[in-house]
Coordinates of C-alpha atoms and ligand atoms in Angstrom, one line a residue:
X230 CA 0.0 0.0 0.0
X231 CA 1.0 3.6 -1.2
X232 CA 2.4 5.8 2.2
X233 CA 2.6 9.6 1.5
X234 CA 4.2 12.0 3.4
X235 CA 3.4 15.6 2.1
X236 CA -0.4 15.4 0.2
X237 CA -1.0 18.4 -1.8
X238 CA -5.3 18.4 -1.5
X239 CA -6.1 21.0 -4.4
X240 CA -9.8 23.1 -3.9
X241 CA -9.6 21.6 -0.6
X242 CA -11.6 24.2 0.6
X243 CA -14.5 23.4 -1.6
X244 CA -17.4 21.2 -1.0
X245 CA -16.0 17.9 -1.4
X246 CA -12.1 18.6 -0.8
X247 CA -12.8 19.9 3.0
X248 CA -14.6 16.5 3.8
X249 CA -11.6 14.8 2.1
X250 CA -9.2 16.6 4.3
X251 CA -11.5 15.8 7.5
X252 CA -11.1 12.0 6.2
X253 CA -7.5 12.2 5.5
X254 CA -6.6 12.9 9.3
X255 CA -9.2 10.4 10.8
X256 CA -6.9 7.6 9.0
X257 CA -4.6 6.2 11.7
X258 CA -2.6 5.2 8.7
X259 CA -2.0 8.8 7.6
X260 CA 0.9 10.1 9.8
X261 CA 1.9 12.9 6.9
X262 CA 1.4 16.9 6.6
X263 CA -1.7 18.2 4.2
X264 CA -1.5 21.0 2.3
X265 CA -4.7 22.3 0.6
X266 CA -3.8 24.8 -2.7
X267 CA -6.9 26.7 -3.0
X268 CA -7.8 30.0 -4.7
X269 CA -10.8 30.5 -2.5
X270 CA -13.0 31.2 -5.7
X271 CA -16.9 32.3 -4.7
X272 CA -17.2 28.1 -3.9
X273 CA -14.0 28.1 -1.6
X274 CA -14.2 28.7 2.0
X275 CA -11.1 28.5 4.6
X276 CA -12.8 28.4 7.9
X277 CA -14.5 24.8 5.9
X278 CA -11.2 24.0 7.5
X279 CA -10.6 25.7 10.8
X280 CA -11.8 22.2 13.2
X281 CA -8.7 20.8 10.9
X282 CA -6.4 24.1 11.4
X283 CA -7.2 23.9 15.0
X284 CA -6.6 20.1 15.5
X285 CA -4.0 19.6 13.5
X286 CA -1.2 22.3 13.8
X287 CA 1.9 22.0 11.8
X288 CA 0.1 18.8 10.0
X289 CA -1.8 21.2 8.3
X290 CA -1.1 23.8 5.4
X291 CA -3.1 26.5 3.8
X292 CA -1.8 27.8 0.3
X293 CA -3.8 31.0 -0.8
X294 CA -2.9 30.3 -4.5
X295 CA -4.3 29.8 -8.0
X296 CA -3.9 26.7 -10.0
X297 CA -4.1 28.6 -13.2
X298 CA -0.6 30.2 -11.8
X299 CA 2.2 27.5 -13.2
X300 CA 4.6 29.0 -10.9
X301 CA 2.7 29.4 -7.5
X302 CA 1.7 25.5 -8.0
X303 CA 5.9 24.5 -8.9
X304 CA 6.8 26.4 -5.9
X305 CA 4.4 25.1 -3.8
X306 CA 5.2 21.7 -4.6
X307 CA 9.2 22.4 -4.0
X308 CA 8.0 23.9 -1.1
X309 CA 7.0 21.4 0.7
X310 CA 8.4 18.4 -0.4
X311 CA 4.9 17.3 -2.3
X312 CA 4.8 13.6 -2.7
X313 CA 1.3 13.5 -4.0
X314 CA -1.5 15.1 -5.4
X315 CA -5.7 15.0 -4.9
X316 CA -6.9 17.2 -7.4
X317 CA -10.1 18.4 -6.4
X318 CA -9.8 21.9 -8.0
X319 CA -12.5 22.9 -10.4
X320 CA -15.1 25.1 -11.5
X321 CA -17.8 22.4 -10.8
X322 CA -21.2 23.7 -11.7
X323 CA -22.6 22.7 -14.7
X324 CA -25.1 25.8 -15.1
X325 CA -22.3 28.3 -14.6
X326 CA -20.3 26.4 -17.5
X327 CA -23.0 27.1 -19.8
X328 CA -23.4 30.7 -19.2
X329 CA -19.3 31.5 -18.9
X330 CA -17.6 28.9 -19.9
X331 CA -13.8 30.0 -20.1
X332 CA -12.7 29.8 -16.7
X333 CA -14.0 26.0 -16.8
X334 CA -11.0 25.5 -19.9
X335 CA -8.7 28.0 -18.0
X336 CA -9.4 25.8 -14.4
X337 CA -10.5 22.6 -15.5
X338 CA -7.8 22.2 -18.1
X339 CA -5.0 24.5 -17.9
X340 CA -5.2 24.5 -14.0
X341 CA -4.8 20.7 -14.7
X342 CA -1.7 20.9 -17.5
X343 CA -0.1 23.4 -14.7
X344 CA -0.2 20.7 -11.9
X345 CA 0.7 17.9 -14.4
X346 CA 4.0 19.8 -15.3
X347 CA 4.6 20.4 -12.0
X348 CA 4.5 17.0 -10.3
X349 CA 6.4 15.6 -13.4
X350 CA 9.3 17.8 -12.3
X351 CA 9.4 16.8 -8.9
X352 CA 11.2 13.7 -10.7
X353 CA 11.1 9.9 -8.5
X354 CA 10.3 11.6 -5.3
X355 CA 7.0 12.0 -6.3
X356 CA 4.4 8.8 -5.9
X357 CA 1.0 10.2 -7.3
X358 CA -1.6 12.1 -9.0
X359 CA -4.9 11.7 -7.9
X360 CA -7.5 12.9 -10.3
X361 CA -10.8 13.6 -9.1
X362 CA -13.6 13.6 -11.8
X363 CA -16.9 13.0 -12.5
X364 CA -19.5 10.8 -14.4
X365 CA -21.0 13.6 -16.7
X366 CA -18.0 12.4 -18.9
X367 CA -20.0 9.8 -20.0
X368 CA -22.7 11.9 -21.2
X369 CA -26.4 10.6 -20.5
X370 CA -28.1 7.3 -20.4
X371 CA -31.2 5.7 -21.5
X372 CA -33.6 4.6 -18.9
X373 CA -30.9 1.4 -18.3
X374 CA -27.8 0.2 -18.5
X375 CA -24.9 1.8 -16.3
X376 CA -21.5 3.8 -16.9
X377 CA -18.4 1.7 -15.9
X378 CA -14.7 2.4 -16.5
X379 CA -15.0 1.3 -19.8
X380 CA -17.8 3.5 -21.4
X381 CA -16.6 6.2 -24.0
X382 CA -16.7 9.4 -23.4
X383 CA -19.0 11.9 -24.5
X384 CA -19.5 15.1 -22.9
X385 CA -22.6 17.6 -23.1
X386 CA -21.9 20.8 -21.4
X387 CA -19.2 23.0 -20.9
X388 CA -18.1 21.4 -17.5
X389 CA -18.6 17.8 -18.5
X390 CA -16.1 18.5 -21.2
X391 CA -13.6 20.6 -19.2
X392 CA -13.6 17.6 -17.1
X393 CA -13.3 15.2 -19.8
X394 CA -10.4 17.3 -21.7
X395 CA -8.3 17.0 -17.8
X396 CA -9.0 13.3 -17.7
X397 CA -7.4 13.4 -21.0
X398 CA -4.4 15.1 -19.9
X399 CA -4.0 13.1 -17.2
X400 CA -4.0 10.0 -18.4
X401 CA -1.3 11.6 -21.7
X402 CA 1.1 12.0 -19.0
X403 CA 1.4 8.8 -17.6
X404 CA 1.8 7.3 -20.8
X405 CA 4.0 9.9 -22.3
X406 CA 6.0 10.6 -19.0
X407 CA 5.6 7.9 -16.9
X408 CA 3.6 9.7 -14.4
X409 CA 2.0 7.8 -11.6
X410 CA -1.8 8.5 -12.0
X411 CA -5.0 7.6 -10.8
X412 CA -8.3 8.8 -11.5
X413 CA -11.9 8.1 -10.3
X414 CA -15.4 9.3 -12.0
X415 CA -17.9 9.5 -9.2
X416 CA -21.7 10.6 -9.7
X417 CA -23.9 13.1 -7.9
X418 CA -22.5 13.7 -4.1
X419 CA -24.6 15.5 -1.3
X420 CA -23.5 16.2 2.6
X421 CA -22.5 19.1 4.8
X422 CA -20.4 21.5 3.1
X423 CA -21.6 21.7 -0.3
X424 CA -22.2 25.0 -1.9
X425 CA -25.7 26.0 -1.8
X426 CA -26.1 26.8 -5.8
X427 CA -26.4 22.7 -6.2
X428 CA -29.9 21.0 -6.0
X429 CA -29.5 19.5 -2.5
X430 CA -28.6 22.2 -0.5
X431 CA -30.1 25.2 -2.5
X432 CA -33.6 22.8 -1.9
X433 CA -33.2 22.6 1.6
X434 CA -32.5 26.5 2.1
X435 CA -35.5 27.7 -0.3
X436 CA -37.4 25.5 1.2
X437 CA -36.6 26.6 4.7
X438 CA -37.0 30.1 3.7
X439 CA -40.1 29.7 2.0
X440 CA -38.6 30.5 -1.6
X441 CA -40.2 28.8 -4.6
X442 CA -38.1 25.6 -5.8
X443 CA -36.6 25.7 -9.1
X444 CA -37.1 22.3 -10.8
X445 CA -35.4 22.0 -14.3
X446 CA -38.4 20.7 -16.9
X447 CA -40.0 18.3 -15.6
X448 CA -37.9 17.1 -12.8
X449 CA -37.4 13.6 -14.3
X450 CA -33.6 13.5 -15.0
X451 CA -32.1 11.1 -13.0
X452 CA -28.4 11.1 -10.9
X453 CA -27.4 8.7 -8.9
X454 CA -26.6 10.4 -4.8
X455 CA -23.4 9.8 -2.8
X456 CA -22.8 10.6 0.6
X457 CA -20.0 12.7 0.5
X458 CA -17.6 11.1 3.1
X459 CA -18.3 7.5 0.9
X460 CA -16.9 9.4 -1.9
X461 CA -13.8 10.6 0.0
X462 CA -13.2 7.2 1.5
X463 CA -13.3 5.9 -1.7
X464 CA -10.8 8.3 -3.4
X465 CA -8.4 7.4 0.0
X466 CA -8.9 3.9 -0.7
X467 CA -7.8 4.1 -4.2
X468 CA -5.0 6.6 -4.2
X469 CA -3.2 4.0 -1.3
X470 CA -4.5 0.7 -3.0
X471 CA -5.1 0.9 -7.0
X472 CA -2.6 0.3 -9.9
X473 CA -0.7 2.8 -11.3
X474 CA -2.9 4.3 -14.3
X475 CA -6.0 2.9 -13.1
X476 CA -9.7 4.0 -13.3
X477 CA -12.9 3.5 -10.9
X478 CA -16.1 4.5 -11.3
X479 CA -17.5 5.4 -7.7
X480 CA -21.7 5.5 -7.0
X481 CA -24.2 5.5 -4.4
X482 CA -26.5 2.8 -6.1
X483 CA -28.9 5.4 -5.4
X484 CA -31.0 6.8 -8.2
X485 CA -33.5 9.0 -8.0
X486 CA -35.0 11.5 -10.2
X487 CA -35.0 15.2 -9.3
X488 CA -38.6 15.7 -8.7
X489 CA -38.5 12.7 -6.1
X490 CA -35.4 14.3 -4.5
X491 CA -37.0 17.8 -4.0
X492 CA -39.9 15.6 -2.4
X493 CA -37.4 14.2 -0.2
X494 CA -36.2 17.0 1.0
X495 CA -39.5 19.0 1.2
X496 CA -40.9 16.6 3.9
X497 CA -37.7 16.8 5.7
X498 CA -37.4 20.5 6.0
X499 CA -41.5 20.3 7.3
X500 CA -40.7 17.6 9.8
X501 CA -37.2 19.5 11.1
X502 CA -37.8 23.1 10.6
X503 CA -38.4 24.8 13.5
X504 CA -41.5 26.4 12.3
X505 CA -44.2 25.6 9.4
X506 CA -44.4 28.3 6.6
X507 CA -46.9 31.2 7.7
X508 CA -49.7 29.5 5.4
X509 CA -49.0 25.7 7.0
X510 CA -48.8 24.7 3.7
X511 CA -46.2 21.8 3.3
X512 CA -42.7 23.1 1.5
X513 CA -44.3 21.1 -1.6
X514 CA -46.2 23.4 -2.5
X515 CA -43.3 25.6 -3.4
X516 CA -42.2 23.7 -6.1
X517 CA -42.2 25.6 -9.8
X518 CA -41.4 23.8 -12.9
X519 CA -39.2 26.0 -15.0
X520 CA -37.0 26.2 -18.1
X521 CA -34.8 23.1 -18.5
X522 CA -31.5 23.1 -18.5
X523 CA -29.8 23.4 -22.0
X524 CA -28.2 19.8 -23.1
X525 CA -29.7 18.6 -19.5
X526 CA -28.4 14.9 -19.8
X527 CA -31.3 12.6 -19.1
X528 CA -30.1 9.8 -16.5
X529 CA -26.4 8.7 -14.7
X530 CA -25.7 6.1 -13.0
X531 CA -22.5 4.3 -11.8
X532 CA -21.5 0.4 -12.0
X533 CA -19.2 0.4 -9.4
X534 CA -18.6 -3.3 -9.1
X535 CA -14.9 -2.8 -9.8
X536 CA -14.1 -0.7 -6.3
X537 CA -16.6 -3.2 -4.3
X538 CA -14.3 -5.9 -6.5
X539 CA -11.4 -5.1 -5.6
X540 CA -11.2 -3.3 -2.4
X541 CA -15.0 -4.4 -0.7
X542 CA -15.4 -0.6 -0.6
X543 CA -19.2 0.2 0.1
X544 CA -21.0 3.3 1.3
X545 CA -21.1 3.3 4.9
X546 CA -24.6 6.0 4.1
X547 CA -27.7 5.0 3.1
X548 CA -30.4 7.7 1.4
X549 CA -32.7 8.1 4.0
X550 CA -30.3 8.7 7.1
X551 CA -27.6 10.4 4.8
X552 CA -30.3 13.0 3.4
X553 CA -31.7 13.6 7.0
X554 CA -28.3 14.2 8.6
X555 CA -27.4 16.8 5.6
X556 CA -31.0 18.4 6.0
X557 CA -30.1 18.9 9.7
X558 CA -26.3 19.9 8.9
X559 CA -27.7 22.8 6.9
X560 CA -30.3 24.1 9.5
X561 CA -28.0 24.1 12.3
X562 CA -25.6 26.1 10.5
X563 CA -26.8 29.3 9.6
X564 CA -24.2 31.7 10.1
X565 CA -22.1 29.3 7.4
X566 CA -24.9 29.6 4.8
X567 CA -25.2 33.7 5.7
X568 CA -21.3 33.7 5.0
X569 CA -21.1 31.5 1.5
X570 CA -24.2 33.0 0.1
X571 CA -22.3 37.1 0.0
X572 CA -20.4 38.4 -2.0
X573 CA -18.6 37.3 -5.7
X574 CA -21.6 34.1 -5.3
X575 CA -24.6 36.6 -4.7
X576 CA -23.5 38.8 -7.6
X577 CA -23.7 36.3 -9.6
X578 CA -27.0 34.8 -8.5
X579 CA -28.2 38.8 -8.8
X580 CA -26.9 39.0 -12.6
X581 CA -28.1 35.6 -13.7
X582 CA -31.0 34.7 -12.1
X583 CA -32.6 38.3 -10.5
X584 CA -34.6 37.4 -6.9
X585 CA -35.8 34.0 -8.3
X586 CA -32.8 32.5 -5.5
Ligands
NAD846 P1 -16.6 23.1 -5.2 O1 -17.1 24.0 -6.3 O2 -17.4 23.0 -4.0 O3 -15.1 23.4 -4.8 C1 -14.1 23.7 -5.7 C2 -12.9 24.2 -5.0 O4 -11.9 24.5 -5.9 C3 -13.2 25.5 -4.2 O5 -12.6 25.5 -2.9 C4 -12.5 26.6 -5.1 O6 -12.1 27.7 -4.4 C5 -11.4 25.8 -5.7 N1 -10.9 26.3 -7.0 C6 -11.7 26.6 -8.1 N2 -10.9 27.2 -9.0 C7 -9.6 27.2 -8.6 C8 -8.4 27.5 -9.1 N3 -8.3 28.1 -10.4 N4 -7.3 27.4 -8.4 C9 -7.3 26.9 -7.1 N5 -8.5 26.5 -6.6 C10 -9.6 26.6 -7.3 O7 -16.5 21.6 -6.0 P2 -16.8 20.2 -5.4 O8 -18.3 19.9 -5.6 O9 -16.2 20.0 -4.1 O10 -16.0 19.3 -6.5 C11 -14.6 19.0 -6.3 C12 -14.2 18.1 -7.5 O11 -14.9 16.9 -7.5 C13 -14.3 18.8 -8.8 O12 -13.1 18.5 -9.6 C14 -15.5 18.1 -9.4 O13 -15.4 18.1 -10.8 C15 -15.4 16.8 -8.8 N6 -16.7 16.1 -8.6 C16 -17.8 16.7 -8.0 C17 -18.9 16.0 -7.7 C18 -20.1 16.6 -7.0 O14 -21.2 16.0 -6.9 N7 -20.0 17.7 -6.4 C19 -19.1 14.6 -8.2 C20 -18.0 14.1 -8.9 C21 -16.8 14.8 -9.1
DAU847 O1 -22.6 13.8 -11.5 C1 -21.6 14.5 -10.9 C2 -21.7 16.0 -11.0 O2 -22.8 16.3 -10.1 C3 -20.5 16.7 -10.6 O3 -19.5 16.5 -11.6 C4 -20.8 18.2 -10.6 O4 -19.7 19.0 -10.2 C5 -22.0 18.5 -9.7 O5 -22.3 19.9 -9.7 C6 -23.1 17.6 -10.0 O6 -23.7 18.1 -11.3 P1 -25.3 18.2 -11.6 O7 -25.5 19.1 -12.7 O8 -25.9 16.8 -11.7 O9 -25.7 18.8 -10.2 P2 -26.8 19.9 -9.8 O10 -26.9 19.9 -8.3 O11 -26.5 21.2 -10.5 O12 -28.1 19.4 -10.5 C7 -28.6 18.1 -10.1 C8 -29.9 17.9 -11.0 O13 -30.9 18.8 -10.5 C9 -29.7 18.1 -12.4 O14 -30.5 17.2 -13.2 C10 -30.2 19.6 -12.6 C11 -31.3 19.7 -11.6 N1 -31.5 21.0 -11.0 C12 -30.5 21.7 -10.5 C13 -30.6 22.9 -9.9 C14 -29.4 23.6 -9.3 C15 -32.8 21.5 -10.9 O15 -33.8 20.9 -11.3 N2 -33.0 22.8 -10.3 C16 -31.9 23.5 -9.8 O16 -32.1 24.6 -9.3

């Protein structure tokens, strides 16, 4: 099994790379330093980190920097002594990436090309690349069959292809260099942290405030839910265990289409909420159906028989208890939502979509 000493945890102050971080130093196995490389874009957020900062002292690094910056990430790396790399870094929403798509290229790709080049200099001292991407490679799916690490790619929007052109990269270099690469394609993930412009968590907050629900067409698109921490024991799993150059696919098992999700979460914010709307009528009733979502890819879901194969990983979450516990994780911490919804992120909101969020 792979041991690492100096993990460089890119956009680890994002949604999913905080909770990585968190599972990183719960590992008795994990006796290294982490050092999250983060631009703090409007989806970045430091204090995601402080428990970490606080609990973990010189184990733990913050690096105010920009992946698109070739030379911040080289001298990071130099720095301190990186032995590998989890690249979480991205512009990750998909209806941003239709409306501006450059800075998912300039992130998604170049930001990638930069950390490429840079671990490839740090020469035999250096023992991996984690990539971290997703199943909208793929494209969308009929209503059956599965993606597995052997489906083709085809990409819809402006992220999924970002995404797909980094995957790309990554795997060019470790067959034109050499370098020591891993990569994993997970689906849909939802849990504490994630930024509330995503269906889960911009659900539960509408609904709590009594703000209609946006639900794309006709809310039947399917994706397929992951507890969060699944998804980062998953990628911890794989970057110590897996073959050099290899691929998994990581899912919940869990599909559901949207409508049923914003259902889901309706009847959760009524039972948990501390107070009914003003009208008593059930959070339901806020639903509106509006314009879909251009290239909205119909269905994903993951066969992840190769990771249950070959490690017996399995989420440790199922739907009803993980959706509960993220339903509560949002209402009991206000004064984080207040804080991520100012600013660059409600500028944007304000521009794109006037009061409707
Ligand atoms: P997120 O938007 O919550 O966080 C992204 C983080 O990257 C933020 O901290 C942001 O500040 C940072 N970042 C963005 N641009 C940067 C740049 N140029 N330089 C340095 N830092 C930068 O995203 P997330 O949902 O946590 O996703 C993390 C990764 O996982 C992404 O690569 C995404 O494609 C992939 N992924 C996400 C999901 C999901 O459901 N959220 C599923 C599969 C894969
Ligand atoms: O599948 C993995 C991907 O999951 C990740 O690669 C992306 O980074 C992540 O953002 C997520 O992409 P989606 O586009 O699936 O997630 P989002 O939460 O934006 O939307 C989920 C579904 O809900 C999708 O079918 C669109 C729909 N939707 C979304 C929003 C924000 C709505 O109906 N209304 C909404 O307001």
């Amino acid at each position: 099994m792979r041991q690492f000493q100096n993990i460089l945890v890119t956009g680890g102050a994002g949604f999913i790379g905080s909770n990585f971080v968190r599972h990183v130093f719960s590992r008795p196995e994990f006796s290294g330093r982490v050092v999250v490389f983060d631009a703090l874009t409007y989806a970045g957020n430091r204090h995601n980190l402080d428990d970490v900062a606080a609990a973990e002292g010189g184990r733990y690094e913050f690096v105010h920097a920009d992946i698109r910056d070739a030379a911040a990430v080289g001298a990071a790396m130099e720095k301190f002594d990186v032995d590998c790399v989890v690249h979480f870094a991205a512009e990750s929403h998909v209806d941003r990436s239709i409306r501006e798509p450059a800075a998912f290229v300039e992130t998604n790709v170049l930001g990638t090309l930069n950390l490429l080049q840079a671990a490839r200099a740090r020469g035999g001292a250096f023992k991996l690349f984690h990539h971290v991407s997703t199943d909208e490679v793929f494209g969308s799916l009929g209503p059956t069959g599965f993606f597995s690490e052997t489906t083709p790619y085809a990409p819809h929007s402006p992220y999924s292809a970002s995404k797909a052109g980094s995957d790309h990269l990554v795997r060019a270099f470790r067959d034109t260099y050499g370098l020591p690469v891993t990569i994993t394609n997970c689906s849909n993930n939802y849990g504490p942290y994630q930024f509330p412009e995503k269906l889960v968590p911009l659900m539960v907050l509408n609904a709590l405030e009594g703000k209609p629900l946006p639900v794309y067409g006709e809310g039947l698109n399917v994706r397929d839910w992951l507890h969060v921490e699944d998804h980062c024991a998953a990628i911890w799993t794989v970057m110590r265990r897996a073959a050099e150059g290899e691929t998994y696919c990581v899912g919940g098992r869990c599909e559901m289409r949207n409508a049923d999700v914003v259902a889901r979460v309706c009847a959760l914010v009524d039972a948990l909420a501390p107070a009914p709307l003003p009208s008593g009528a059930p959070r339901s009733s806020l639903v509106v159906h509006v314009a879909d979502r251009p290239g909205h890819d119909r269905r994903y879901a993951i066969d992840c028989s190769k990771l249950e194969r070959d490690f017996g990983w399995k989420p440790a979450h199922d739907a009803e208890s993980g959706f509960r516990e993220t339903v509560l994780w949002y209402l009991s911490h206000a004064e984080w939502v207040d804080s991520v919804r100012t600013g660059a992120y409600r500028e944007w909101i304000d521009r794109n979509y006037g009061d409707r969020r």
